[in-house]
PDB file of C-alpha atoms in Angstrom:
ATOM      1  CA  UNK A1470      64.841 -88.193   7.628  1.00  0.00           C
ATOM      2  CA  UNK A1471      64.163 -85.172   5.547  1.00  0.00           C
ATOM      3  CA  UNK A1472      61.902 -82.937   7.633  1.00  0.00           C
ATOM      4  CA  UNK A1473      61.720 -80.382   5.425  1.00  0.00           C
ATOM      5  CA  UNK A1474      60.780 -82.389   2.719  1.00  0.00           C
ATOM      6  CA  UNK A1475      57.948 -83.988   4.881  1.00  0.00           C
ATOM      7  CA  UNK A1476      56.755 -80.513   6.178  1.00  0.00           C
ATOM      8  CA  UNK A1477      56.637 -79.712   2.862  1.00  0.00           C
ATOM      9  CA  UNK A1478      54.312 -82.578   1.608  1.00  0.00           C
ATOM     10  CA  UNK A1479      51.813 -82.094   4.650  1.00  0.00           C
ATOM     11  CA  UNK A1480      51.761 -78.234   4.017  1.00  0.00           C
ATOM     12  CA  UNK A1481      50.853 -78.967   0.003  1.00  0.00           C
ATOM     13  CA  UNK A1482      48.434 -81.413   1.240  1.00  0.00           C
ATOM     14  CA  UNK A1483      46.543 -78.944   3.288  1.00  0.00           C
ATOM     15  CA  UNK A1484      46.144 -76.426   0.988  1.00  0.00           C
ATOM     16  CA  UNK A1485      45.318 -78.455  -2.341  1.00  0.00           C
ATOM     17  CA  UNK A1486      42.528 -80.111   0.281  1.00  0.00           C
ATOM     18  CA  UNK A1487      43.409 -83.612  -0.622  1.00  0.00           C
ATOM     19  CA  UNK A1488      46.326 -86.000  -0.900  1.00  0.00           C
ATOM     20  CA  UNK A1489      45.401 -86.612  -4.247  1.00  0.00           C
ATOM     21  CA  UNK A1490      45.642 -82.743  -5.320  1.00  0.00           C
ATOM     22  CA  UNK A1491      48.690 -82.826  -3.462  1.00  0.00           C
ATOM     23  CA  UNK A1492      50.565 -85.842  -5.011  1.00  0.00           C
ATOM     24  CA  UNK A1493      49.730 -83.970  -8.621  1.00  0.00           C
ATOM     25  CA  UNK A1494      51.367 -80.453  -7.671  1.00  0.00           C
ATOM     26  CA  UNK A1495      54.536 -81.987  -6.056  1.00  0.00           C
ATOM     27  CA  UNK A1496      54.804 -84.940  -8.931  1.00  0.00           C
ATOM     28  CA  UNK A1497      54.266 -87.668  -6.692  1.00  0.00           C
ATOM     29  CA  UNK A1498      51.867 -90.942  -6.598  1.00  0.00           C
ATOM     30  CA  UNK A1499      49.602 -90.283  -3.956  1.00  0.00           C
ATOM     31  CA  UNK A1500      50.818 -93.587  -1.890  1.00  0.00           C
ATOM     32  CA  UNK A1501      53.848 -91.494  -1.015  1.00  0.00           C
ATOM     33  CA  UNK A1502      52.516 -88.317  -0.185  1.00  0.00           C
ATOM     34  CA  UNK A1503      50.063 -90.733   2.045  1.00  0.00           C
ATOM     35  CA  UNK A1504      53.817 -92.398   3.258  1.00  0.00           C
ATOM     36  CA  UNK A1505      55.172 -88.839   4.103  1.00  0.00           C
ATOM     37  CA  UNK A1506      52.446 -87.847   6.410  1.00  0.00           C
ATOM     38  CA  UNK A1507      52.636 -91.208   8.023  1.00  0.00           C
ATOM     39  CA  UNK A1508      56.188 -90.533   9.293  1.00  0.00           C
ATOM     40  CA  UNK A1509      55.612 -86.638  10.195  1.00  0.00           C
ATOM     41  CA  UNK A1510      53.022 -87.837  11.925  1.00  0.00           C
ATOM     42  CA  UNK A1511      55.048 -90.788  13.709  1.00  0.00           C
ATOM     43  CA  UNK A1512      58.215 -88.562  13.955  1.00  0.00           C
ATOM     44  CA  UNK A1513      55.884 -85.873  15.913  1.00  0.00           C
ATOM     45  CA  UNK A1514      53.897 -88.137  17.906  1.00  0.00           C
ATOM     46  CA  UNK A1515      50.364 -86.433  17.233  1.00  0.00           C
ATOM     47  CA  UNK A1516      47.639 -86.228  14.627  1.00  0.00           C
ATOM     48  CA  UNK A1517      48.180 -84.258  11.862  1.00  0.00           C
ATOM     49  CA  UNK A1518      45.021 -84.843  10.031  1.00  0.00           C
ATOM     50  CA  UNK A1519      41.883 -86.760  10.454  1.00  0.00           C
ATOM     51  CA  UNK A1520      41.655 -88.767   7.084  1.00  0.00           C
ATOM     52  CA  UNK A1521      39.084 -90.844   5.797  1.00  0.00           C
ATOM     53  CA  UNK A1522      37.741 -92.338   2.262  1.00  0.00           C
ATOM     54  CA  UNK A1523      35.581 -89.788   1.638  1.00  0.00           C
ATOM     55  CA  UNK A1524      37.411 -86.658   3.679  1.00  0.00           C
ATOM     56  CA  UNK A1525      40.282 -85.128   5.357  1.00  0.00           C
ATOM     57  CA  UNK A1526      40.460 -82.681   7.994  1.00  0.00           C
ATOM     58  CA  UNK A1527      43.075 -81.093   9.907  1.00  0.00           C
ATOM     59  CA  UNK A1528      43.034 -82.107  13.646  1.00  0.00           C
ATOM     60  CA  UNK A1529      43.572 -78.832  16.170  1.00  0.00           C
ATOM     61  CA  UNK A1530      47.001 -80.588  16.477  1.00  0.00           C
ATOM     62  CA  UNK A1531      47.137 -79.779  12.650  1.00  0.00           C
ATOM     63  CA  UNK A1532      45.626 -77.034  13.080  1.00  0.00           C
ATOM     64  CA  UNK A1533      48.355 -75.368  15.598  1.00  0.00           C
ATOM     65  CA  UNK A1534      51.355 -77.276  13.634  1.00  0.00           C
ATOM     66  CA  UNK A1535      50.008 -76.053  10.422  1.00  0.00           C
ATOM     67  CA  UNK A1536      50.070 -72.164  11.503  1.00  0.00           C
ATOM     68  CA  UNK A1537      53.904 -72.584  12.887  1.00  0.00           C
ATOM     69  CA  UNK A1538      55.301 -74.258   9.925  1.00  0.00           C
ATOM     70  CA  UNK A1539      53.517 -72.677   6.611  1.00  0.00           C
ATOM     71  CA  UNK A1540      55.725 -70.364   6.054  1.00  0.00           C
ATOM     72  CA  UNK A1541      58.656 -72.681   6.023  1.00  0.00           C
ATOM     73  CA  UNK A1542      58.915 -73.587   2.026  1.00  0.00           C
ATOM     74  CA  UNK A1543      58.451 -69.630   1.577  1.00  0.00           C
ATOM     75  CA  UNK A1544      61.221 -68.713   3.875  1.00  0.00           C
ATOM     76  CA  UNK A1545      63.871 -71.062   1.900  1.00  0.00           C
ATOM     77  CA  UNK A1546      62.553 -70.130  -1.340  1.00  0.00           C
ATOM     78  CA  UNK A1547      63.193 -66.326  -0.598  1.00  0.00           C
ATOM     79  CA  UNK A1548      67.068 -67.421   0.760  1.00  0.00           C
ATOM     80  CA  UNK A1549      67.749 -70.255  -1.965  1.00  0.00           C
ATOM     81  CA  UNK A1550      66.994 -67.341  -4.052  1.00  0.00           C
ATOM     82  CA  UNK A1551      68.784 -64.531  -2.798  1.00  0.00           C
ATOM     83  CA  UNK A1552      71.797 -67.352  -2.612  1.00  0.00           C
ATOM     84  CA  UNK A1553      71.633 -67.853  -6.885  1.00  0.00           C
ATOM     85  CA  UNK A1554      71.591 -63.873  -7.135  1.00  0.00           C
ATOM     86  CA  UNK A1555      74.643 -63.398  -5.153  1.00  0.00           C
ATOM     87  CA  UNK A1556      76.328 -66.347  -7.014  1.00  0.00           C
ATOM     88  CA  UNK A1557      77.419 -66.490 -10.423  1.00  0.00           C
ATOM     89  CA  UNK A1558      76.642 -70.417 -11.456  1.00  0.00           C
ATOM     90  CA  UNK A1559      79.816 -72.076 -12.020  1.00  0.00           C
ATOM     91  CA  UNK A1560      81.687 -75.273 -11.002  1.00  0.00           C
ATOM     92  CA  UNK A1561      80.818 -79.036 -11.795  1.00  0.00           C
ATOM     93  CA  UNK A1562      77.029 -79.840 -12.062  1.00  0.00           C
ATOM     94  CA  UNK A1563      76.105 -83.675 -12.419  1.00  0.00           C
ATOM     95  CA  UNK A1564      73.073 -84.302 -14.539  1.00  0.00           C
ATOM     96  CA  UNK A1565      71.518 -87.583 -14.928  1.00  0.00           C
ATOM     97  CA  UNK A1566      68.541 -88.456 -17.628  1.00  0.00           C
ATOM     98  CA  UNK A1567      66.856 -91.156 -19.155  1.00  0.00           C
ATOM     99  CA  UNK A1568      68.620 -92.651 -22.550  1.00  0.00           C
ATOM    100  CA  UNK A1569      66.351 -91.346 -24.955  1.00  0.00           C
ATOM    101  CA  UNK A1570      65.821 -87.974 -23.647  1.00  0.00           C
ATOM    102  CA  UNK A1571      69.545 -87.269 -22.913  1.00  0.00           C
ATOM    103  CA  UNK A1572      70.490 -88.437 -26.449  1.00  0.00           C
ATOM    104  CA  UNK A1573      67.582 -86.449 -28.397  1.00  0.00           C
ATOM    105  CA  UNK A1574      66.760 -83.293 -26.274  1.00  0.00           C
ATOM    106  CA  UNK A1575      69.803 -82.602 -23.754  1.00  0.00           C
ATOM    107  CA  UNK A1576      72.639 -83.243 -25.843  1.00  0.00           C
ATOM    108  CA  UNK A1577      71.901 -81.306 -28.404  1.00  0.00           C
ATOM    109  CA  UNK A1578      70.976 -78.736 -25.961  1.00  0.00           C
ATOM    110  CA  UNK A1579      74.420 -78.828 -24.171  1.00  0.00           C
ATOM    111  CA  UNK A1580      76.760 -76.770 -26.489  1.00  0.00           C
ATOM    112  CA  UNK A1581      73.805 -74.241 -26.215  1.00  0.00           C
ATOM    113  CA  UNK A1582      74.201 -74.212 -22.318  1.00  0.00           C
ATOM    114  CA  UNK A1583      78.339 -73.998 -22.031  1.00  0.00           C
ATOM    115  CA  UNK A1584      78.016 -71.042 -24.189  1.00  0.00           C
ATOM    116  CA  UNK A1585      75.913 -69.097 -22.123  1.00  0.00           C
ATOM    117  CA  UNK A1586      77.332 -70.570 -18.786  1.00  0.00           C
ATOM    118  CA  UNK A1587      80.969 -71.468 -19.786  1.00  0.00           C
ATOM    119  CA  UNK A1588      81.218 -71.742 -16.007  1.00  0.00           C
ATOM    120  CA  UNK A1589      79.308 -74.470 -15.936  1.00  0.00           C
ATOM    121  CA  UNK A1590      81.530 -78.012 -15.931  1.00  0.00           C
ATOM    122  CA  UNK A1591      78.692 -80.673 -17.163  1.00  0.00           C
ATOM    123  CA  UNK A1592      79.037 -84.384 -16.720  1.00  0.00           C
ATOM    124  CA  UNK A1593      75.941 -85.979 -18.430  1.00  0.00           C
ATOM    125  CA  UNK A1594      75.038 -89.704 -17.184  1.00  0.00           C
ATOM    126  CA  UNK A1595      72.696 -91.074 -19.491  1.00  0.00           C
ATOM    127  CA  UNK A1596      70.541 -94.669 -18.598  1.00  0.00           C
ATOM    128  CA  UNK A1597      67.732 -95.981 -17.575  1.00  0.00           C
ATOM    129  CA  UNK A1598      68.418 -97.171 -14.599  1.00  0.00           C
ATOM    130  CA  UNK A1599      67.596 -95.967 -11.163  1.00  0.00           C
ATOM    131  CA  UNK A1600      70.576 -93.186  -9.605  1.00  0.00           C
ATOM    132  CA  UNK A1601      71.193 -92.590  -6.552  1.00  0.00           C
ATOM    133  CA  UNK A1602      71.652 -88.672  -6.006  1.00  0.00           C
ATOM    134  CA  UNK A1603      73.704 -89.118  -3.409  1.00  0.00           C
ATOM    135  CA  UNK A1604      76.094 -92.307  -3.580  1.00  0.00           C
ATOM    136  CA  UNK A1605      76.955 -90.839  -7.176  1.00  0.00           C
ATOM    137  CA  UNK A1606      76.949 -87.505  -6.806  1.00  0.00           C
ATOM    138  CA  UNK A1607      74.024 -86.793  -9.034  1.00  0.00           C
ATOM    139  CA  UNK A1608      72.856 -82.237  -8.736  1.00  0.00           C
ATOM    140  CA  UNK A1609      69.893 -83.096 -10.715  1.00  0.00           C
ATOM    141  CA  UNK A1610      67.556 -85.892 -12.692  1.00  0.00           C
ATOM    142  CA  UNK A1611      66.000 -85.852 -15.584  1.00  0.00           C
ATOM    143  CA  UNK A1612      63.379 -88.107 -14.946  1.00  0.00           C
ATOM    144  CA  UNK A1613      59.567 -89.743 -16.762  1.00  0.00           C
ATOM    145  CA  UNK A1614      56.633 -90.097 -14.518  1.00  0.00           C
ATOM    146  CA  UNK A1615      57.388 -93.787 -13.490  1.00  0.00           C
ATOM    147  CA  UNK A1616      60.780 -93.114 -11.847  1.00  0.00           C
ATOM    148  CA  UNK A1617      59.318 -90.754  -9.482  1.00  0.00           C
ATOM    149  CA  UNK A1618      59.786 -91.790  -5.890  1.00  0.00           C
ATOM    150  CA  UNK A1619      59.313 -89.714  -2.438  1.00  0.00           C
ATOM    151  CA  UNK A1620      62.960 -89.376  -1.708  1.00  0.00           C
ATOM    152  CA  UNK A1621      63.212 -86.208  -4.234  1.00  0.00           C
ATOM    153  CA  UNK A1622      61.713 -83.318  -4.761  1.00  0.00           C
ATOM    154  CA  UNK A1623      60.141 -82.780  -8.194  1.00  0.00           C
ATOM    155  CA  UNK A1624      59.072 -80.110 -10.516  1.00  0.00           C
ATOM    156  CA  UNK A1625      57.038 -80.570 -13.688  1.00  0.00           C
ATOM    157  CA  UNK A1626      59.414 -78.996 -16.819  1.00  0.00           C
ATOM    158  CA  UNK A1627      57.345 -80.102 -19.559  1.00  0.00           C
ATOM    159  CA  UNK A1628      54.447 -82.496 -21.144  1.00  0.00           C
ATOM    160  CA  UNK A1629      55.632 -83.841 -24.696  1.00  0.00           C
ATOM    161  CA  UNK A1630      53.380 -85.546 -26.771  1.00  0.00           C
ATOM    162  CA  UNK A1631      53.348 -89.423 -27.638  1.00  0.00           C
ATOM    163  CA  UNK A1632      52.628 -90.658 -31.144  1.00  0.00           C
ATOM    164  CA  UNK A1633      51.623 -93.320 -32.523  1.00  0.00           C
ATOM    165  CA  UNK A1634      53.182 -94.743 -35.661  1.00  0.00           C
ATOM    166  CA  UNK A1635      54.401 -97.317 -37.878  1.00  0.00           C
ATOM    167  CA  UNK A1636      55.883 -97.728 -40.869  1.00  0.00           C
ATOM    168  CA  UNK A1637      53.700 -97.324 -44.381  1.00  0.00           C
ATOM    169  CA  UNK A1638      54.653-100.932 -45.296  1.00  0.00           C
ATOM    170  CA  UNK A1639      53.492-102.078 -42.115  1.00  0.00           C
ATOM    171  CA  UNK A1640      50.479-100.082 -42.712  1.00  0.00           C
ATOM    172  CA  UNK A1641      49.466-100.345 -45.949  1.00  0.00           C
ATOM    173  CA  UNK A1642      50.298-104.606 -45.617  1.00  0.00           C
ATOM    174  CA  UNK A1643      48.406-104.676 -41.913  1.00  0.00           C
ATOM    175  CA  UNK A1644      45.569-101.745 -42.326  1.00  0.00           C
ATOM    176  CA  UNK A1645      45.553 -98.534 -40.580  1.00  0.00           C
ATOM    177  CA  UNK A1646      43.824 -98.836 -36.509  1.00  0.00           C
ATOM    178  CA  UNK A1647      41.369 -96.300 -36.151  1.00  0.00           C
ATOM    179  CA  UNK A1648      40.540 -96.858 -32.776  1.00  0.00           C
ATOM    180  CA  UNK A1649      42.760 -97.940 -29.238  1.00  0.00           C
ATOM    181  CA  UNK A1650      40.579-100.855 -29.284  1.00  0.00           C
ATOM    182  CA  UNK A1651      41.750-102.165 -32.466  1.00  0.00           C
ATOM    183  CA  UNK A1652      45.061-102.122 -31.446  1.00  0.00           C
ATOM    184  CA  UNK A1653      44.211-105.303 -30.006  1.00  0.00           C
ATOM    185  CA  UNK A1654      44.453-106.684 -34.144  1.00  0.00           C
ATOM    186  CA  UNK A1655      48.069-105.567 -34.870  1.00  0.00           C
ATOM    187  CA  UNK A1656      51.614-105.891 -33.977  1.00  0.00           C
ATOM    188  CA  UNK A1657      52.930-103.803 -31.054  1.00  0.00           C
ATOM    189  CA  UNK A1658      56.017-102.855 -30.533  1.00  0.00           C
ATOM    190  CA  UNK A1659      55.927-102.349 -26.389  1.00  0.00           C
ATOM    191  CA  UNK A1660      59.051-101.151 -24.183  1.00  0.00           C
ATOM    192  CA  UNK A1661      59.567-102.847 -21.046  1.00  0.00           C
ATOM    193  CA  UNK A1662      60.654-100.386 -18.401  1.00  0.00           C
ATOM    194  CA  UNK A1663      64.385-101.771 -17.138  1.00  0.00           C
ATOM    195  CA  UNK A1664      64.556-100.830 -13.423  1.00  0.00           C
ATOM    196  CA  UNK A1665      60.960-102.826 -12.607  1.00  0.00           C
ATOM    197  CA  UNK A1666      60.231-104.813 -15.927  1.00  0.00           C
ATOM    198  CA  UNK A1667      56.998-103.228 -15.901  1.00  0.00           C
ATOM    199  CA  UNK A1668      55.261-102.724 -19.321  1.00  0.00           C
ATOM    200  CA  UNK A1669      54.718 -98.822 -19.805  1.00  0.00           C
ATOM    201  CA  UNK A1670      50.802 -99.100 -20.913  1.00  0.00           C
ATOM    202  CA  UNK A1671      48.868 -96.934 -24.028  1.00  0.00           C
ATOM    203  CA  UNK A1672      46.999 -95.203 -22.373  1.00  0.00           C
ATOM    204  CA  UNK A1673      44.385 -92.876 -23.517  1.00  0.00           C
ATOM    205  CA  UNK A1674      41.556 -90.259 -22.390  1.00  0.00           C
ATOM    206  CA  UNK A1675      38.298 -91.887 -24.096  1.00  0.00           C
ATOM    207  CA  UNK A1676      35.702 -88.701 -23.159  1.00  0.00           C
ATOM    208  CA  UNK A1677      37.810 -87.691 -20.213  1.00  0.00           C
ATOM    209  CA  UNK A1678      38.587 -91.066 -18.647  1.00  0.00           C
ATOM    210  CA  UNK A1679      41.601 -92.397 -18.775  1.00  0.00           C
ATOM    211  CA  UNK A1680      41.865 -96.087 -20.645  1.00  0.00           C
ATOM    212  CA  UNK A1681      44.920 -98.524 -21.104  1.00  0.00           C
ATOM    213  CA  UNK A1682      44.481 -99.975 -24.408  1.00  0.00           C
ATOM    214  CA  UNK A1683      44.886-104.213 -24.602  1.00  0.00           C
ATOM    215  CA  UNK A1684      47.435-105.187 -26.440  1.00  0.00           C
ATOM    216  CA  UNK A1685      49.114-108.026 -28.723  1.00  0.00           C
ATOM    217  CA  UNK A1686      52.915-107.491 -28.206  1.00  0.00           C
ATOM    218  CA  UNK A1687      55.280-108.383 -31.129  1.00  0.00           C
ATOM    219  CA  UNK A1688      58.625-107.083 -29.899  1.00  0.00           C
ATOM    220  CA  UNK A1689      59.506-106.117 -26.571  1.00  0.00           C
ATOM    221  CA  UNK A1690      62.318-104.191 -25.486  1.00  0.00           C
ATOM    222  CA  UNK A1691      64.284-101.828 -22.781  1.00  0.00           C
ATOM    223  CA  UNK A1692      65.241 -99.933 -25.617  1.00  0.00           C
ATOM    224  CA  UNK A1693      63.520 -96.992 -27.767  1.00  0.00           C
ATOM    225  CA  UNK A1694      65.999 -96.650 -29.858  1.00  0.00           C
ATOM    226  CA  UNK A1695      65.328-100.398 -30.778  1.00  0.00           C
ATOM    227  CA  UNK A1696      61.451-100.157 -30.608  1.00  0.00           C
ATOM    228  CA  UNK A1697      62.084 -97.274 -33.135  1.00  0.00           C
ATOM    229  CA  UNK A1698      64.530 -99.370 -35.466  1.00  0.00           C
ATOM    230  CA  UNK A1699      61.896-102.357 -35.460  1.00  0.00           C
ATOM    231  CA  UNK A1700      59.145-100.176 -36.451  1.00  0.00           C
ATOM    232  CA  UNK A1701      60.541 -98.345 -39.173  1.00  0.00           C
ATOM    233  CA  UNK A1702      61.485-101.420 -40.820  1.00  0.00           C
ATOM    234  CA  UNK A1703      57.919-102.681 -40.793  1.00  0.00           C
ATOM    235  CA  UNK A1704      57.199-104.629 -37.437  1.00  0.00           C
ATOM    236  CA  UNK A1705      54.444-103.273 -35.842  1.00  0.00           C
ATOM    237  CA  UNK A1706      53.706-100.091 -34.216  1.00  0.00           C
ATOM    238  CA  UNK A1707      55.022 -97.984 -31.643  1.00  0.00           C
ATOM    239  CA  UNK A1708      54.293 -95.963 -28.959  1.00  0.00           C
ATOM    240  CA  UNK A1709      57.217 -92.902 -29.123  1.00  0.00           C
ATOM    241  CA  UNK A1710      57.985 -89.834 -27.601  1.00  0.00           C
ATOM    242  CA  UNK A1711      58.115 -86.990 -30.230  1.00  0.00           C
ATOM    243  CA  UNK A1712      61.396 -86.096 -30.128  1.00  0.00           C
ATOM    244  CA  UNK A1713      62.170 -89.674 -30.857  1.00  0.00           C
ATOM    245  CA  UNK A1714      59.246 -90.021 -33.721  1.00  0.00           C
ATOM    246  CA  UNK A1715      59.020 -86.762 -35.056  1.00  0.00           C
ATOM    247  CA  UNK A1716      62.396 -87.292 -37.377  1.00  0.00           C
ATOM    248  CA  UNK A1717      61.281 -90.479 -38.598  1.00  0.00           C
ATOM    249  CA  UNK A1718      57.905 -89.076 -39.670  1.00  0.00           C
ATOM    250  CA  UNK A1719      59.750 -85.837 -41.220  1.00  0.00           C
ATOM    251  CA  UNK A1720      61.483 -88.163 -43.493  1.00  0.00           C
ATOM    252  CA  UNK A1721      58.744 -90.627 -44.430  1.00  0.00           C
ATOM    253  CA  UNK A1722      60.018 -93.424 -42.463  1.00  0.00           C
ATOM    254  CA  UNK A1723      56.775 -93.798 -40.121  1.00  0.00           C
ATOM    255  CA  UNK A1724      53.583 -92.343 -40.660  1.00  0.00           C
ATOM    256  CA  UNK A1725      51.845 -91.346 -37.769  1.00  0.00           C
ATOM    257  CA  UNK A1726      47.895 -92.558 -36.664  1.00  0.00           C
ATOM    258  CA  UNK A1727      45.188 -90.355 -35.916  1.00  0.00           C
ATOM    259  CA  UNK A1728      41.957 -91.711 -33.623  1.00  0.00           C
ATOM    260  CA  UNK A1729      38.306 -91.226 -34.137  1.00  0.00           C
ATOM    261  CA  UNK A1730      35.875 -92.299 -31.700  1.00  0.00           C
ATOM    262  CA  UNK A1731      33.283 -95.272 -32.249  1.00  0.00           C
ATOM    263  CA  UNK A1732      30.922 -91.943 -32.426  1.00  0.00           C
ATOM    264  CA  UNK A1733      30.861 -88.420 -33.186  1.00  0.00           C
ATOM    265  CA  UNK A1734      30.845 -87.513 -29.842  1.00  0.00           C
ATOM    266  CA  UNK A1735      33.538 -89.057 -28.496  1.00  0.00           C
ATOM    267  CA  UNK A1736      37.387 -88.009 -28.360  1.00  0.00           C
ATOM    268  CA  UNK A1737      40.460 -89.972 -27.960  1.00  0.00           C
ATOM    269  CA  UNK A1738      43.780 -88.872 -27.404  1.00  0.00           C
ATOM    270  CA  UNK A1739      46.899 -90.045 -25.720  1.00  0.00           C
ATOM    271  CA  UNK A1740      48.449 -89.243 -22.066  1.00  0.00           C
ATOM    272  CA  UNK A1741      51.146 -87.185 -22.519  1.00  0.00           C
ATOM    273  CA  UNK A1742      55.119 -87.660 -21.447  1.00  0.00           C
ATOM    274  CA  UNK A1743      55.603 -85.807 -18.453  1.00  0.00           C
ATOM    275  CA  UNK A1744      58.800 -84.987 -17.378  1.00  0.00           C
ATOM    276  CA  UNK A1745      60.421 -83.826 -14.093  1.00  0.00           C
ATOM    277  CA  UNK A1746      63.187 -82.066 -12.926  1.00  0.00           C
ATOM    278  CA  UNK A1747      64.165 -83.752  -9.515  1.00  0.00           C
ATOM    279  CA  UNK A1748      66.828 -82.799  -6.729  1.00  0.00           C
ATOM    280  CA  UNK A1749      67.649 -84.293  -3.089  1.00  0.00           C
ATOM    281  CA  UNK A1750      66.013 -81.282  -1.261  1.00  0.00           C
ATOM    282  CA  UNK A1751      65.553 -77.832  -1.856  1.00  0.00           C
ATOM    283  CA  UNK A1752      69.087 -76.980  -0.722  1.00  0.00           C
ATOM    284  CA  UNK A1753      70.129 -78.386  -3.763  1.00  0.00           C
ATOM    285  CA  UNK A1754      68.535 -75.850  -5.683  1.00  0.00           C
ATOM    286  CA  UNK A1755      72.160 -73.980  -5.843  1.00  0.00           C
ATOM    287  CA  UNK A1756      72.201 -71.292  -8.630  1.00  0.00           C
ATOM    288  CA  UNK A1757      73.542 -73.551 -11.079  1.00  0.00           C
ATOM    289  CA  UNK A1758      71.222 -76.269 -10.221  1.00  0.00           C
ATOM    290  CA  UNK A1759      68.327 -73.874 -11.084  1.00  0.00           C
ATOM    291  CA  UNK A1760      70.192 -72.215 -14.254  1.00  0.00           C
ATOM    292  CA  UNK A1761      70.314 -75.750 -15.602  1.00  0.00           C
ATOM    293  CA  UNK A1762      66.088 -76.120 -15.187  1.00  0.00           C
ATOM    294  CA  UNK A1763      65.285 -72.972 -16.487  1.00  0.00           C
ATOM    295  CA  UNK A1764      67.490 -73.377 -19.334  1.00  0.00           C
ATOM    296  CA  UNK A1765      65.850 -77.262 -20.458  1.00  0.00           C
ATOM    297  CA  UNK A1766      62.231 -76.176 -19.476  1.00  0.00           C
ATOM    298  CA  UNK A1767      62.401 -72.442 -21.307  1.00  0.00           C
ATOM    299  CA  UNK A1768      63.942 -74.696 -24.683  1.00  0.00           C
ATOM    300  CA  UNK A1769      61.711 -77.438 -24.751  1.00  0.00           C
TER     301      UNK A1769
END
């Protein structure tokens, strides 16, 4: 059981004031920040917290355990830290990343990296699957939003932009969607996430609330890289990440789609990708470990 990493979730908890506040500054769902503060709980034998639907409050068990253990996650911060000063990074470090983003935005990144930390001995696994940290030796994942789980700790890097596109054949043959709910009329081109077979939805703030668009799937596949191929050659549109898109656009391949609202008052746009740095624990954070972050988040 990782302790630390539990302390850690109850001690975010208490000062963002809610599990939900807390599940967004660690880059968790809040089922598993609820999860975590099931087994401190459990593992001490006492009420943390008093929770209900509408509140939470810290019991004066909470209150006492609270007072003795804040300053834990400060404490290793300031050593993990003085231990990447007094160590030049160096030695293997494992990274593993999704398929699209190691292919578009770490590898070309990598040359980059060896320069300035020659030191450095990279192995890159690249897939979609889920990795075990441990049983394959994995420093640090590069991972989306949806492969988040409670086992690692996570840091927010970056938010990249999705865009929608298709091709101008498809476009100019099909019409242009001005609206999610049109989408409804055309071809999509959907990926199927491979570790759960779950369909990654559109979804989009309409006026601040968040809305998955219905949709009429075309193609479907565990493969960008395919989705992409499909929709530059006319079959539908697509849902990309930038750094996947962004080429194709550049060269006149796809053309991207802007929303309007129904109104003038309202504005659509699309959730961002979010993406996370993760580790086992903060012990992980080694200096080479943390060179590596710095490096990807400072360059993208």
């Amino acid at each position: 059981m990782d302790i630390l990493g539990l302390i850690s979730t109850f001690i975010r908890v208490v000062e963002n004031g809610s599990i939900a506040a807390a599940a967004r500054a660690k880059g968790m769902s809040p089922a598993a920040v609820s999860q975590s503060l099931s087994r401190l709980e459990a593992h001490l034998g006492v009420r943390l917290l008093s929770r209900t639907t509408r509140s939470m409050t810290l019991t004066e068990n909470g209150k006492r355990y609270f007072e003795k253990v804040r300053h834990i996650p400060h404490d290793i911060e300031l050593a993990s830290q003085a231990a990447a000063n007094e160590t030049k990074p160096q030695g293997p470090l494992c990274i593993a990343t999704t398929a699209a983003f190691g292919r578009y935005v770490l590898a070309p990144l990598m040359p980059a990296f060896k320069a300035s930390f020659p030191d450095i001995d990279i192995e890159l696994i690249s897939t979609d699957r889920n990795v075990d940290h441990r049983l394959e030796g994995v420093d640090v994942s590069i991972r989306i939003e949806a492969q988040l789980n409670d086992q690692l700790i996570a840091r927010k890097i970056a938010s990249l932009p999705f865009i929608f596109c298709a091709a101008p054949a498809y476009l100019d043959r099909a019409g242009t969607p001005q609206t999610p709910g049109e989408l409804s009329q055309h071809a999509c081109l959907v990926f199927r996430y491979p570790t759960d077979r779950r369909f990654l939805p559109w979804t989009f703030m309409v006026n601040g609330q968040p809305v998955n668009a219905k949709l009429n799937p075309s193609f479907i596949s565990d493969d960008i890289d395919i989705i992409a191929r499909i929709a530059v050659n006319g079959g539908g549109i697509a849902r990309l990440a930038s750094f996947v898109a962004q080429p194709l656009i550049d060269s006149g391949l796809l053309r991207p789609l802007a929303w309007s609202g129904h109104s003038g008052e309202s504005t659509i746009e699309s959730l961002p990708m979010n993406i996370y740095a993760c580790v086992t624990e903060r012990s992980a954070l080694n200096s080479k470990v943390r060179t590596f972050i710095e490096f990807v988040a400072d360059a993208i």
